[in-house]
Amino acid sequence: MAPSGRSGNGICAVIAPILTSLPTIPKHESDYLIQRAWKRAPPTTRNHPQQPIRPRSQPFPLTTQTSRRQESWIQAANAGATELVVGRTVFPPGGSSHERHRHHSADEFVYVVRGAGVVMNGEDEIPVRAGQMAFHPKGIWHGFRNTSDIEETEVIWAWGGAGSREAAGYEVKPEA
């Protein structure tokens, strides 16, 4: 049984219904909320202007490890973040994956925007689909794999506790 006292998909099964019940905020209201937050931000945050998020119609670079496309939206280098990294990864169909790895100094969550795949958490492999989320505590080996042969899988992810890959203590699991 999982530490939460639940069996099965653990955090994914718990979080998915919560996420699907959240209200959608109209664009004009979300723009207003962002502007309010920005005005209240401490001066150190205002000194690092918001980085624009490129529209999906514009490609972003491929990583060197696999054919997955990955970008970091918020991090120390572009936004002055000291305790947070937020990004997006698109996994092409056909088994594209992010190898098992861990962060010694950062927790991570992954939210599946579209598509489906398998979250590798420790030695467990948990199926996930659009609208579900997974959480990986710091120090736990984890990864992700697109299980579709025809559909891309897009995820939004964030690390809490570090502002960069180096500060997170990113380590790829050695092959057995």
CSV table of N, CA and C in Angstrom, one decimal, residues 45-134:
chain,number,residue,atom,x,y,z
A,45,THR,N,12.2,40.7,-8.1
A,45,THR,CA,11.4,40.0,-9.1
A,45,THR,C,11.2,40.9,-10.3
A,46,ARG,N,10.8,42.2,-10.0
A,46,ARG,CA,10.5,43.1,-11.0
A,46,ARG,C,11.8,43.5,-11.9
A,47,ASN,N,12.9,43.3,-11.3
A,47,ASN,CA,14.2,43.5,-12.1
A,47,ASN,C,14.5,42.5,-13.1
A,48,HIS,N,13.7,41.4,-13.1
A,48,HIS,CA,13.9,40.3,-14.0
A,48,HIS,C,12.6,40.2,-14.8
A,49,PRO,N,12.5,40.9,-16.0
A,49,PRO,CA,11.2,40.9,-16.7
A,49,PRO,C,10.7,39.6,-17.1
A,50,GLN,N,9.4,39.5,-17.1
A,50,GLN,CA,8.8,38.2,-17.5
A,50,GLN,C,9.2,37.8,-18.9
A,51,GLN,N,9.6,36.5,-19.0
A,51,GLN,CA,10.0,36.0,-20.3
A,51,GLN,C,8.8,35.5,-21.0
A,52,PRO,N,8.7,35.9,-22.3
A,52,PRO,CA,7.5,35.5,-23.1
A,52,PRO,C,7.5,34.0,-23.3
A,53,ILE,N,6.3,33.4,-23.3
A,53,ILE,CA,6.2,32.0,-23.7
A,53,ILE,C,5.8,31.9,-25.1
A,54,ARG,N,6.6,31.3,-25.9
A,54,ARG,CA,6.4,31.2,-27.3
A,54,ARG,C,5.1,30.4,-27.6
A,55,PRO,N,4.4,30.9,-28.6
A,55,PRO,CA,3.2,30.1,-29.0
A,55,PRO,C,3.6,28.7,-29.6
A,56,ARG,N,2.7,27.8,-29.5
A,56,ARG,CA,2.9,26.4,-30.0
A,56,ARG,C,3.3,26.4,-31.4
A,57,SER,N,2.9,27.3,-32.2
A,57,SER,CA,3.2,27.3,-33.7
A,57,SER,C,4.7,27.5,-33.9
A,58,GLN,N,5.4,28.0,-32.9
A,58,GLN,CA,6.9,28.2,-33.1
A,58,GLN,C,7.6,27.1,-32.5
A,59,PRO,N,8.5,26.4,-33.2
A,59,PRO,CA,9.2,25.3,-32.6
A,59,PRO,C,10.2,25.7,-31.5
A,60,PHE,N,10.5,24.8,-30.6
A,60,PHE,CA,11.5,25.1,-29.6
A,60,PHE,C,12.5,24.0,-29.7
A,61,PRO,N,13.8,24.2,-29.2
A,61,PRO,CA,14.9,23.3,-29.5
A,61,PRO,C,14.7,21.9,-29.0
A,62,LEU,N,15.3,20.9,-29.7
A,62,LEU,CA,15.3,19.5,-29.3
A,62,LEU,C,16.4,19.4,-28.2
A,63,THR,N,16.2,18.5,-27.3
A,63,THR,CA,17.2,18.2,-26.3
A,63,THR,C,18.2,17.3,-27.0
A,64,THR,N,19.4,17.1,-26.4
A,64,THR,CA,20.4,16.3,-27.0
A,64,THR,C,20.2,14.8,-26.6
A,65,GLN,N,19.5,14.6,-25.6
A,65,GLN,CA,19.4,13.2,-25.1
A,65,GLN,C,18.4,12.4,-25.9
A,66,THR,N,17.3,12.9,-26.3
A,66,THR,CA,16.3,12.2,-27.1
A,66,THR,C,15.6,13.2,-28.0
A,67,SER,N,14.6,12.8,-28.7
A,67,SER,CA,13.9,13.7,-29.6
A,67,SER,C,12.9,14.5,-28.9
A,68,ARG,N,12.8,14.4,-27.6
A,68,ARG,CA,11.8,15.2,-26.9
A,68,ARG,C,12.2,16.7,-27.0
A,69,ARG,N,11.2,17.5,-27.0
A,69,ARG,CA,11.4,19.0,-27.1
A,69,ARG,C,11.1,19.5,-25.7
A,70,GLN,N,12.1,20.3,-25.2
A,70,GLN,CA,12.0,20.8,-23.8
A,70,GLN,C,12.4,22.2,-23.7
A,71,GLU,N,11.7,23.0,-22.9
A,71,GLU,CA,12.1,24.4,-22.6
A,71,GLU,C,11.8,24.7,-21.2
A,72,SER,N,12.6,25.6,-20.6
A,72,SER,CA,12.4,26.1,-19.2
A,72,SER,C,11.8,27.5,-19.3
A,73,TRP,N,10.7,27.7,-18.7
A,73,TRP,CA,10.0,29.0,-18.8
A,73,TRP,C,10.5,29.9,-17.7
A,74,ILE,N,10.6,29.4,-16.5
A,74,ILE,CA,11.1,30.2,-15.3
A,74,ILE,C,12.2,29.5,-14.7
A,75,GLN,N,13.3,30.2,-14.5
A,75,GLN,CA,14.5,29.7,-13.8
A,75,GLN,C,15.4,30.8,-13.4
A,76,ALA,N,16.5,30.5,-12.7
A,76,ALA,CA,17.4,31.6,-12.2
A,76,ALA,C,17.9,32.4,-13.4
A,77,ALA,N,18.3,31.7,-14.5
A,77,ALA,CA,19.0,32.4,-15.6
A,77,ALA,C,18.1,33.5,-16.3
A,78,ASN,N,16.8,33.2,-16.4
A,78,ASN,CA,16.0,34.1,-17.2
A,78,ASN,C,15.0,34.9,-16.3
A,79,ALA,N,14.7,34.5,-15.1
A,79,ALA,CA,13.7,35.2,-14.3
A,79,ALA,C,14.2,35.5,-12.9
A,80,GLY,N,15.4,35.1,-12.5
A,80,GLY,CA,15.9,35.4,-11.2
A,80,GLY,C,15.3,34.5,-10.1
A,81,ALA,N,14.7,33.4,-10.6
A,81,ALA,CA,14.0,32.5,-9.6
A,81,ALA,C,15.1,31.8,-8.8
A,82,THR,N,14.9,31.7,-7.5
A,82,THR,CA,15.9,31.0,-6.6
A,82,THR,C,15.4,29.7,-6.1
A,83,GLU,N,14.1,29.5,-6.1
A,83,GLU,CA,13.5,28.3,-5.5
A,83,GLU,C,12.5,27.6,-6.4
A,84,LEU,N,12.5,27.9,-7.7
A,84,LEU,CA,11.5,27.4,-8.7
A,84,LEU,C,12.1,27.3,-10.1
A,85,VAL,N,11.8,26.2,-10.7
A,85,VAL,CA,12.0,26.1,-12.2
A,85,VAL,C,10.7,25.5,-12.8
A,86,VAL,N,10.2,26.1,-13.8
A,86,VAL,CA,9.0,25.7,-14.5
A,86,VAL,C,9.3,25.5,-16.0
A,87,GLY,N,8.8,24.5,-16.6
A,87,GLY,CA,9.0,24.3,-18.0
A,87,GLY,C,8.0,23.4,-18.6
A,88,ARG,N,8.2,23.1,-19.9
A,88,ARG,CA,7.3,22.2,-20.7
A,88,ARG,C,8.2,21.3,-21.5
A,89,THR,N,7.7,20.1,-21.6
A,89,THR,CA,8.3,19.1,-22.5
A,89,THR,C,7.3,18.4,-23.4
A,90,VAL,N,7.6,18.2,-24.6
A,90,VAL,CA,6.7,17.5,-25.6
A,90,VAL,C,7.5,16.2,-26.0
A,91,PHE,N,6.8,15.1,-25.7
A,91,PHE,CA,7.4,13.8,-26.1
A,91,PHE,C,6.7,13.3,-27.4
A,92,PRO,N,7.5,13.1,-28.5
A,92,PRO,CA,6.9,12.5,-29.7
A,92,PRO,C,6.4,11.1,-29.4
A,93,PRO,N,5.5,10.6,-30.3
A,93,PRO,CA,5.0,9.3,-30.2
A,93,PRO,C,6.1,8.3,-30.4
A,94,GLY,N,5.9,7.0,-30.0
A,94,GLY,CA,6.8,6.0,-30.3
A,94,GLY,C,7.8,5.7,-29.2
A,95,GLY,N,7.4,6.0,-27.9
A,95,GLY,CA,8.3,5.6,-26.8
A,95,GLY,C,9.3,6.7,-26.4
A,96,SER,N,9.2,7.9,-26.8
A,96,SER,CA,10.1,9.0,-26.4
A,96,SER,C,10.0,9.1,-24.9
A,97,SER,N,11.2,9.3,-24.3
A,97,SER,CA,11.2,9.3,-22.8
A,97,SER,C,12.2,10.3,-22.2
A,98,HIS,N,12.1,10.5,-20.9
A,98,HIS,CA,13.0,11.2,-20.1
A,98,HIS,C,13.6,10.2,-19.2
A,99,GLU,N,14.9,9.9,-19.3
A,99,GLU,CA,15.5,8.9,-18.5
A,99,GLU,C,15.3,9.1,-17.0
A,100,ARG,N,15.4,8.0,-16.3
A,100,ARG,CA,15.2,8.1,-14.8
A,100,ARG,C,16.4,8.9,-14.3
A,101,HIS,N,16.0,9.8,-13.4
A,101,HIS,CA,16.9,10.8,-12.8
A,101,HIS,C,16.3,11.2,-11.4
A,102,ARG,N,17.1,12.0,-10.7
A,102,ARG,CA,16.6,12.5,-9.4
A,102,ARG,C,17.2,13.9,-9.2
A,103,HIS,N,16.6,14.6,-8.3
A,103,HIS,CA,17.1,15.9,-7.8
A,103,HIS,C,17.3,15.8,-6.3
A,104,HIS,N,18.5,16.0,-5.9
A,104,HIS,CA,18.8,15.9,-4.5
A,104,HIS,C,18.2,17.1,-3.7
A,105,SER,N,18.0,18.2,-4.3
A,105,SER,CA,17.6,19.4,-3.6
A,105,SER,C,16.3,20.0,-4.1
A,106,ALA,N,15.5,19.2,-4.9
A,106,ALA,CA,14.2,19.8,-5.4
A,106,ALA,C,13.2,18.7,-5.5
A,107,ASP,N,11.9,19.1,-5.1
A,107,ASP,CA,10.8,18.3,-5.4
A,107,ASP,C,10.3,18.6,-6.8
A,108,GLU,N,9.6,17.7,-7.5
A,108,GLU,CA,9.1,17.9,-8.8
A,108,GLU,C,7.7,17.5,-9.0
A,109,PHE,N,6.9,18.2,-9.7
A,109,PHE,CA,5.6,17.7,-10.2
A,109,PHE,C,5.5,17.8,-11.7
A,110,VAL,N,4.7,16.9,-12.2
A,110,VAL,CA,4.5,16.8,-13.7
A,110,VAL,C,3.0,16.8,-13.9
A,111,TYR,N,2.5,17.7,-14.8
A,111,TYR,CA,1.1,17.7,-15.1
A,111,TYR,C,1.0,17.4,-16.6
A,112,VAL,N,0.2,16.4,-16.9
A,112,VAL,CA,0.0,16.0,-18.3
A,112,VAL,C,-1.1,16.9,-19.0
A,113,VAL,N,-0.6,17.7,-19.9
A,113,VAL,CA,-1.5,18.6,-20.6
A,113,VAL,C,-2.3,17.9,-21.7
A,114,ARG,N,-1.6,17.1,-22.5
A,114,ARG,CA,-2.3,16.3,-23.5
A,114,ARG,C,-1.5,15.0,-23.8
A,115,GLY,N,-2.2,14.0,-24.2
A,115,GLY,CA,-1.6,12.7,-24.5
A,115,GLY,C,-1.6,11.8,-23.3
A,116,ALA,N,-0.8,10.8,-23.3
A,116,ALA,CA,-0.7,9.8,-22.2
A,116,ALA,C,0.7,9.3,-22.1
A,117,GLY,N,1.0,8.6,-21.0
A,117,GLY,CA,2.3,8.0,-20.9
A,117,GLY,C,2.4,7.2,-19.6
A,118,VAL,N,3.6,7.0,-19.2
A,118,VAL,CA,3.9,6.3,-18.0
A,118,VAL,C,4.9,7.1,-17.1
A,119,VAL,N,4.5,7.4,-15.9
A,119,VAL,CA,5.4,8.1,-14.9
A,119,VAL,C,6.2,7.0,-14.2
A,120,MET,N,7.5,7.1,-14.3
A,120,MET,CA,8.3,6.2,-13.5
A,120,MET,C,8.7,6.8,-12.2
A,121,ASN,N,8.2,6.3,-11.1
A,121,ASN,CA,8.5,6.8,-9.8
A,121,ASN,C,9.1,5.8,-8.9
A,122,GLY,N,10.3,5.9,-8.6
A,122,GLY,CA,11.0,4.8,-7.9
A,122,GLY,C,11.1,3.6,-8.9
A,123,GLU,N,10.6,2.4,-8.5
A,123,GLU,CA,10.6,1.3,-9.4
A,123,GLU,C,9.2,1.1,-10.0
A,124,ASP,N,8.2,1.9,-9.5
A,124,ASP,CA,6.8,1.9,-10.1
A,124,ASP,C,6.7,2.5,-11.4
A,125,GLU,N,5.8,2.0,-12.2
A,125,GLU,CA,5.4,2.7,-13.5
A,125,GLU,C,3.9,2.9,-13.4
A,126,ILE,N,3.5,4.1,-13.5
A,126,ILE,CA,2.1,4.5,-13.3
A,126,ILE,C,1.6,5.1,-14.5
A,127,PRO,N,0.5,4.5,-15.2
A,127,PRO,CA,-0.1,5.1,-16.4
A,127,PRO,C,-0.7,6.5,-16.0
A,128,VAL,N,-0.5,7.5,-16.9
A,128,VAL,CA,-1.2,8.8,-16.7
A,128,VAL,C,-1.7,9.3,-18.0
A,129,ARG,N,-2.7,10.2,-18.0
A,129,ARG,CA,-3.2,10.8,-19.2
A,129,ARG,C,-3.5,12.2,-18.9
A,130,ALA,N,-3.9,12.9,-20.0
A,130,ALA,CA,-4.2,14.4,-19.9
A,130,ALA,C,-5.1,14.7,-18.7
A,131,GLY,N,-4.7,15.7,-17.9
A,131,GLY,CA,-5.5,16.1,-16.7
A,131,GLY,C,-5.0,15.5,-15.5
A,132,GLN,N,-4.0,14.6,-15.5
A,132,GLN,CA,-3.4,14.0,-14.3
A,132,GLN,C,-2.1,14.6,-14.0
A,133,MET,N,-1.7,14.4,-12.7
A,133,MET,CA,-0.5,14.9,-12.2
A,133,MET,C,0.3,13.9,-11.4
A,134,ALA,N,1.6,14.0,-11.4
A,134,ALA,CA,2.5,13.1,-10.6
A,134,ALA,C,3.4,14.0,-9.7
